[in-house]
Amino acid sequence: MEAPRIDPGEALAELSRIRLDEVALDDVLGRVAELANRAVPGSVEVSVSLVQAGANRAIAYTSDRARRLDEWQYEHDDGPCLDASVSAVSVSLPDLSDEPRWPEWAAQARAAGVGSSLSIGLPIQEAVTGALNVHGGTPHAFDKASIDLAEEFAAYAAVALANAHLYESTATLARQMREAMRSRAVIEQAKGIIMGQRRCSADEAFTQLAKLSQDSNRKLREVAEALVSKAAAR
C-alpha cells in the first residue's frame, strides 16, 4: 500500500528547512526517505544506502522490506543499488518480471511485492558513495516526471551525506592534530628534563629519549609521559 501522498513542492520545501548542522545525519536521511516515499508518484518503499569499503549499509528506509532489499545486495555484492552508487547515475528497472541485469535480486524484490525500482547514485567522493532507492508496487510505476522528482530528493540526500562526511573528516583531523600537539608538548618537556639532568643538547636529549623508547618497546610519547610524571613526583 502506498504511503499517504504529499505535494512534491511541499515535501521539497520541508527538506529545505532542515538545518544540516543541527540535525543528525540518520534523521536527515530518514526524513528524505519518508518524504520521497510520499511525494514520488508510484513509490511504496524508499531507502538511502551508504556504500563504503567494508561497510555497506542501509542508513535510512521506510520499512524493513526496503532494508532487506538493500541488505540482499550487500550480502551478494550485486544489484542496482550498488551499480548506481559506483557509477553515480540513475538506474531504472521498469519491470522486475523482465530484468536480465540482476535477475536474482529482481526475483527477491518480486517476492517482496515490488514490481519496479529506481536507484539514483549519490556522488560524495571516491571513498564514500550512496544511492536513493525508490521501489514501486507495480511494473512501470515511474514515469519521467517521477524519476526527475526522485533525482531532486537524491540531490538533497547527497548534500547531507557530503556535509556529514566532511564534518567527520574535519573532526577526525582536528582530533589527530590535538593528539599530535599533546604528544609534542610532553616530548619537549621530557627532552628538557634530560637536558637538565645530563647537561646535553636538545638533539642528544631526543636521541636518549628515542633509545629509551626502543629499549622498552614503548611509544615515544609513553616514555616521555613516564619521565615527566616521575620528575613531577620528585
mmCIF file of C-alpha atoms in Angstrom:
data_model
loop_
_atom_site.group_PDB
_atom_site.id
_atom_site.type_symbol
_atom_site.label_atom_id
_atom_site.label_comp_id
_atom_site.label_asym_id
_atom_site.label_seq_id
_atom_site.Cartn_x
_atom_site.Cartn_y
_atom_site.Cartn_z
ATOM 1 C CA MET A 1 0.000 0.000 0.000
ATOM 2 C CA GLU A 2 1.301 3.445 -0.922
ATOM 3 C CA ALA A 3 2.130 5.938 1.808
ATOM 4 C CA PRO A 4 -0.174 8.995 2.194
ATOM 5 C CA ARG A 5 0.627 11.366 -0.631
ATOM 6 C CA ILE A 6 2.145 14.817 -0.184
ATOM 7 C CA ASP A 7 2.593 17.584 -2.742
ATOM 8 C CA PRO A 8 6.158 17.407 -4.143
ATOM 9 C CA GLY A 9 6.640 21.148 -3.723
ATOM 10 C CA GLU A 10 5.665 20.957 -0.051
ATOM 11 C CA ALA A 11 7.978 17.985 0.503
ATOM 12 C CA LEU A 12 10.982 19.754 -1.064
ATOM 13 C CA ALA A 13 10.183 22.930 0.862
ATOM 14 C CA GLU A 14 10.161 20.943 4.090
ATOM 15 C CA LEU A 15 13.558 19.477 3.245
ATOM 16 C CA SER A 16 14.957 22.944 2.582
ATOM 17 C CA ARG A 17 14.013 23.992 6.113
ATOM 18 C CA ILE A 18 16.156 21.288 7.730
ATOM 19 C CA ARG A 19 19.386 22.682 9.183
ATOM 20 C CA LEU A 20 22.027 20.126 8.256
ATOM 21 C CA ASP A 21 24.336 21.395 11.014
ATOM 22 C CA GLU A 22 21.700 20.894 13.701
ATOM 23 C CA VAL A 23 20.171 17.507 12.828
ATOM 24 C CA ALA A 24 21.853 14.092 12.941
ATOM 25 C CA LEU A 25 22.627 12.556 9.550
ATOM 26 C CA ASP A 26 20.428 9.487 10.120
ATOM 27 C CA ASP A 27 17.485 11.752 10.984
ATOM 28 C CA VAL A 28 18.013 13.898 7.874
ATOM 29 C CA LEU A 29 18.204 10.884 5.578
ATOM 30 C CA GLY A 30 15.256 9.259 7.317
ATOM 31 C CA ARG A 31 13.250 12.384 6.535
ATOM 32 C CA VAL A 32 14.480 12.336 2.921
ATOM 33 C CA ALA A 33 13.313 8.725 2.550
ATOM 34 C CA GLU A 34 9.953 9.390 4.182
ATOM 35 C CA LEU A 35 9.158 12.493 2.124
ATOM 36 C CA ALA A 36 10.386 10.928 -1.125
ATOM 37 C CA ASN A 37 8.150 7.935 -0.496
ATOM 38 C CA ARG A 38 5.150 10.213 -0.035
ATOM 39 C CA ALA A 39 5.952 12.648 -2.843
ATOM 40 C CA VAL A 40 7.210 10.486 -5.725
ATOM 41 C CA PRO A 41 4.191 9.091 -7.607
ATOM 42 C CA GLY A 42 4.165 5.294 -7.624
ATOM 43 C CA SER A 43 6.579 4.856 -4.700
ATOM 44 C CA VAL A 44 5.774 2.297 -1.993
ATOM 45 C CA GLU A 45 9.213 1.963 -0.391
ATOM 46 C CA VAL A 46 12.342 4.126 -0.214
ATOM 47 C CA SER A 47 15.796 3.578 1.237
ATOM 48 C CA VAL A 48 19.013 5.560 1.343
ATOM 49 C CA SER A 49 22.125 3.417 1.280
ATOM 50 C CA LEU A 50 25.752 4.201 2.013
ATOM 51 C CA VAL A 51 28.391 2.266 0.091
ATOM 52 C CA GLN A 52 31.821 2.316 1.659
ATOM 53 C CA ALA A 53 34.632 -0.232 1.520
ATOM 54 C CA GLY A 54 33.789 -2.912 4.064
ATOM 55 C CA ALA A 55 30.804 -1.008 5.475
ATOM 56 C CA ASN A 56 27.882 -1.075 3.030
ATOM 57 C CA ARG A 57 24.614 -0.413 4.810
ATOM 58 C CA ALA A 58 21.102 0.958 4.532
ATOM 59 C CA ILE A 59 21.118 4.067 6.693
ATOM 60 C CA ALA A 60 17.510 5.161 6.153
ATOM 61 C CA TYR A 61 14.472 3.211 4.998
ATOM 62 C CA THR A 62 10.710 3.418 5.158
ATOM 63 C CA SER A 63 10.195 -0.265 6.035
ATOM 64 C CA ASP A 64 12.004 -3.498 6.803
ATOM 65 C CA ARG A 65 11.195 -4.616 3.266
ATOM 66 C CA ALA A 66 13.258 -1.753 1.828
ATOM 67 C CA ARG A 67 16.106 -2.536 4.234
ATOM 68 C CA ARG A 68 16.094 -6.238 3.333
ATOM 69 C CA LEU A 69 16.210 -5.480 -0.386
ATOM 70 C CA ASP A 70 19.346 -3.378 0.198
ATOM 71 C CA GLU A 71 20.976 -5.910 2.510
ATOM 72 C CA TRP A 72 20.486 -8.730 -0.016
ATOM 73 C CA GLN A 73 22.596 -6.715 -2.442
ATOM 74 C CA TYR A 74 25.328 -6.161 0.154
ATOM 75 C CA GLU A 75 25.426 -9.841 1.027
ATOM 76 C CA HIS A 76 25.675 -10.916 -2.630
ATOM 77 C CA ASP A 77 27.693 -7.899 -3.823
ATOM 78 C CA ASP A 78 25.261 -7.480 -6.695
ATOM 79 C CA GLY A 79 22.285 -5.267 -7.504
ATOM 80 C CA PRO A 80 21.101 -1.927 -8.908
ATOM 81 C CA CYS A 81 21.768 -0.016 -5.700
ATOM 82 C CA LEU A 82 25.471 -0.926 -5.807
ATOM 83 C CA ASP A 83 25.770 -0.145 -9.511
ATOM 84 C CA ALA A 84 24.094 3.239 -9.085
ATOM 85 C CA SER A 85 26.388 4.036 -6.156
ATOM 86 C CA VAL A 86 29.548 3.196 -8.073
ATOM 87 C CA SER A 87 28.557 4.948 -11.297
ATOM 88 C CA ALA A 88 26.689 7.874 -9.657
ATOM 89 C CA VAL A 89 23.881 7.599 -12.239
ATOM 90 C CA SER A 90 20.192 6.712 -12.196
ATOM 91 C CA VAL A 91 19.432 3.029 -12.747
ATOM 92 C CA SER A 92 15.829 2.278 -13.712
ATOM 93 C CA LEU A 93 14.266 -1.184 -13.550
ATOM 94 C CA PRO A 94 10.797 -0.587 -15.008
ATOM 95 C CA ASP A 95 9.606 -4.206 -14.898
ATOM 96 C CA LEU A 96 11.154 -6.652 -12.437
ATOM 97 C CA SER A 97 9.440 -9.583 -14.118
ATOM 98 C CA ASP A 98 11.702 -8.975 -17.112
ATOM 99 C CA GLU A 99 15.038 -7.816 -15.682
ATOM 100 C CA PRO A 100 18.098 -9.502 -17.255
ATOM 101 C CA ARG A 101 20.751 -7.413 -15.451
ATOM 102 C CA TRP A 102 20.004 -8.512 -11.883
ATOM 103 C CA PRO A 103 17.627 -11.468 -12.186
ATOM 104 C CA GLU A 104 18.295 -12.886 -8.700
ATOM 105 C CA TRP A 105 17.704 -9.583 -6.935
ATOM 106 C CA ALA A 106 14.661 -8.942 -9.121
ATOM 107 C CA ALA A 107 13.220 -12.278 -8.027
ATOM 108 C CA GLN A 108 13.744 -11.318 -4.378
ATOM 109 C CA ALA A 109 12.075 -7.956 -4.962
ATOM 110 C CA ARG A 110 9.086 -9.512 -6.776
ATOM 111 C CA ALA A 111 8.613 -11.983 -3.944
ATOM 112 C CA ALA A 112 8.502 -8.993 -1.578
ATOM 113 C CA GLY A 113 5.793 -7.328 -3.659
ATOM 114 C CA VAL A 114 7.920 -4.874 -5.650
ATOM 115 C CA GLY A 115 7.190 -4.515 -9.368
ATOM 116 C CA SER A 116 9.647 -1.798 -10.412
ATOM 117 C CA SER A 117 12.628 0.002 -8.942
ATOM 118 C CA LEU A 118 14.740 3.107 -9.320
ATOM 119 C CA SER A 119 18.213 3.635 -7.827
ATOM 120 C CA ILE A 120 19.838 7.063 -8.033
ATOM 121 C CA GLY A 121 23.535 7.407 -7.294
ATOM 122 C CA LEU A 122 24.652 9.924 -4.681
ATOM 123 C CA PRO A 123 28.136 11.127 -5.629
ATOM 124 C CA ILE A 124 30.030 12.144 -2.489
ATOM 125 C CA GLN A 125 33.658 11.255 -3.069
ATOM 126 C CA GLU A 126 35.659 8.307 -4.329
ATOM 127 C CA ALA A 127 35.793 6.504 -0.985
ATOM 128 C CA VAL A 128 32.167 7.068 0.040
ATOM 129 C CA THR A 129 29.115 6.880 -2.218
ATOM 130 C CA GLY A 130 25.460 6.057 -1.837
ATOM 131 C CA ALA A 131 22.103 5.690 -3.538
ATOM 132 C CA LEU A 132 18.494 6.670 -3.119
ATOM 133 C CA ASN A 133 16.367 3.601 -3.880
ATOM 134 C CA VAL A 134 12.701 4.024 -4.767
ATOM 135 C CA HIS A 135 10.508 0.935 -5.228
ATOM 136 C CA GLY A 136 7.112 0.704 -6.919
ATOM 137 C CA GLY A 137 4.416 -1.858 -6.267
ATOM 138 C CA THR A 138 3.659 -2.408 -9.941
ATOM 139 C CA PRO A 139 5.675 -2.589 -13.172
ATOM 140 C CA HIS A 140 6.305 0.766 -14.870
ATOM 141 C CA ALA A 141 5.403 2.673 -11.706
ATOM 142 C CA PHE A 142 7.711 5.601 -12.510
ATOM 143 C CA ASP A 143 7.369 7.914 -15.477
ATOM 144 C CA LYS A 144 9.882 10.628 -16.400
ATOM 145 C CA ALA A 145 8.309 13.142 -14.023
ATOM 146 C CA SER A 146 8.610 10.671 -11.146
ATOM 147 C CA ILE A 147 12.248 9.972 -11.977
ATOM 148 C CA ASP A 148 13.043 13.700 -12.167
ATOM 149 C CA LEU A 149 11.418 14.251 -8.781
ATOM 150 C CA ALA A 150 13.275 11.327 -7.214
ATOM 151 C CA GLU A 151 16.528 12.800 -8.509
ATOM 152 C CA GLU A 152 15.729 16.067 -6.690
ATOM 153 C CA PHE A 153 15.392 14.160 -3.429
ATOM 154 C CA ALA A 154 18.614 12.310 -4.220
ATOM 155 C CA ALA A 155 20.428 15.610 -4.705
ATOM 156 C CA TYR A 156 19.376 16.720 -1.234
ATOM 157 C CA ALA A 157 20.455 13.399 0.268
ATOM 158 C CA ALA A 158 23.841 13.753 -1.467
ATOM 159 C CA VAL A 159 24.361 17.188 0.084
ATOM 160 C CA ALA A 160 23.501 15.839 3.546
ATOM 161 C CA LEU A 161 25.883 12.889 3.143
ATOM 162 C CA ALA A 162 28.678 15.071 1.777
ATOM 163 C CA ASN A 163 28.318 17.554 4.637
ATOM 164 C CA ALA A 164 28.317 14.783 7.204
ATOM 165 C CA HIS A 165 31.380 13.141 5.658
ATOM 166 C CA LEU A 166 33.211 16.482 5.503
ATOM 167 C CA TYR A 167 32.351 17.161 9.144
ATOM 168 C CA GLU A 168 33.517 13.700 10.182
ATOM 169 C CA SER A 169 36.770 14.069 8.232
ATOM 170 C CA THR A 170 37.387 17.532 9.687
ATOM 171 C CA ALA A 171 36.631 16.355 13.220
ATOM 172 C CA THR A 172 38.987 13.387 12.799
ATOM 173 C CA LEU A 173 41.747 15.661 11.518
ATOM 174 C CA ALA A 174 41.195 18.029 14.436
ATOM 175 C CA ARG A 175 41.466 15.147 16.920
ATOM 176 C CA GLN A 176 44.661 13.948 15.264
ATOM 177 C CA MET A 177 46.149 17.441 15.396
ATOM 178 C CA ARG A 178 45.255 17.837 19.070
ATOM 179 C CA GLU A 179 46.802 14.460 19.798
ATOM 180 C CA ALA A 180 49.948 15.396 17.895
ATOM 181 C CA MET A 181 50.207 18.692 19.781
ATOM 182 C CA ARG A 182 49.806 16.950 23.130
ATOM 183 C CA SER A 183 52.435 14.389 22.158
ATOM 184 C CA ARG A 184 54.833 17.099 21.031
ATOM 185 C CA ALA A 185 54.348 19.072 24.252
ATOM 186 C CA VAL A 186 55.119 16.132 26.550
ATOM 187 C CA ILE A 187 58.098 15.072 24.410
ATOM 188 C CA GLU A 188 59.528 18.599 24.630
ATOM 189 C CA GLN A 189 59.054 18.507 28.400
ATOM 190 C CA ALA A 190 60.859 15.166 28.614
ATOM 191 C CA LYS A 191 63.711 16.499 26.470
ATOM 192 C CA GLY A 192 64.044 19.458 28.822
ATOM 193 C CA ILE A 193 64.296 17.127 31.806
ATOM 194 C CA ILE A 194 67.012 15.043 30.141
ATOM 195 C CA MET A 195 68.913 18.176 29.078
ATOM 196 C CA GLY A 196 68.852 19.420 32.686
ATOM 197 C CA GLN A 197 69.957 16.093 34.113
ATOM 198 C CA ARG A 198 72.698 15.290 31.606
ATOM 199 C CA ARG A 199 73.744 18.775 30.522
ATOM 200 C CA CYS A 200 73.288 17.829 26.873
ATOM 201 C CA SER A 201 71.833 19.412 23.739
ATOM 202 C CA ALA A 202 68.224 19.088 22.558
ATOM 203 C CA ASP A 203 69.259 16.668 19.813
ATOM 204 C CA GLU A 204 71.188 14.500 22.255
ATOM 205 C CA ALA A 205 68.229 14.516 24.660
ATOM 206 C CA PHE A 206 65.890 13.375 21.888
ATOM 207 C CA THR A 207 68.323 10.589 20.957
ATOM 208 C CA GLN A 208 68.314 9.410 24.576
ATOM 209 C CA LEU A 209 64.528 9.521 24.659
ATOM 210 C CA ALA A 210 64.262 7.550 21.417
ATOM 211 C CA LYS A 211 66.698 4.938 22.765
ATOM 212 C CA LEU A 212 64.589 4.544 25.912
ATOM 213 C CA SER A 213 61.529 4.068 23.712
ATOM 214 C CA GLN A 214 63.237 1.403 21.610
ATOM 215 C CA ASP A 215 64.776 -0.438 24.575
ATOM 216 C CA SER A 216 61.485 -0.562 26.476
ATOM 217 C CA ASN A 217 59.385 -1.292 23.373
ATOM 218 C CA ARG A 218 57.057 1.577 24.205
ATOM 219 C CA LYS A 219 55.826 4.530 22.197
ATOM 220 C CA LEU A 220 57.908 7.680 22.383
ATOM 221 C CA ARG A 221 55.037 9.599 23.919
ATOM 222 C CA GLU A 222 54.532 6.951 26.627
ATOM 223 C CA VAL A 223 58.191 7.103 27.589
ATOM 224 C CA ALA A 224 58.067 10.904 27.676
ATOM 225 C CA GLU A 225 54.916 10.881 29.829
ATOM 226 C CA ALA A 226 56.509 8.452 32.288
ATOM 227 C CA LEU A 227 59.626 10.601 32.531
ATOM 228 C CA VAL A 228 57.616 13.802 33.086
ATOM 229 C CA SER A 229 55.407 12.099 35.691
ATOM 230 C CA LYS A 230 58.470 10.786 37.538
ATOM 231 C CA ALA A 231 60.075 14.241 37.568
ATOM 232 C CA ALA A 232 56.849 15.847 38.774
ATOM 233 C CA ALA A 233 56.574 13.306 41.607
ATOM 234 C CA ARG A 234 60.094 14.128 42.732
#
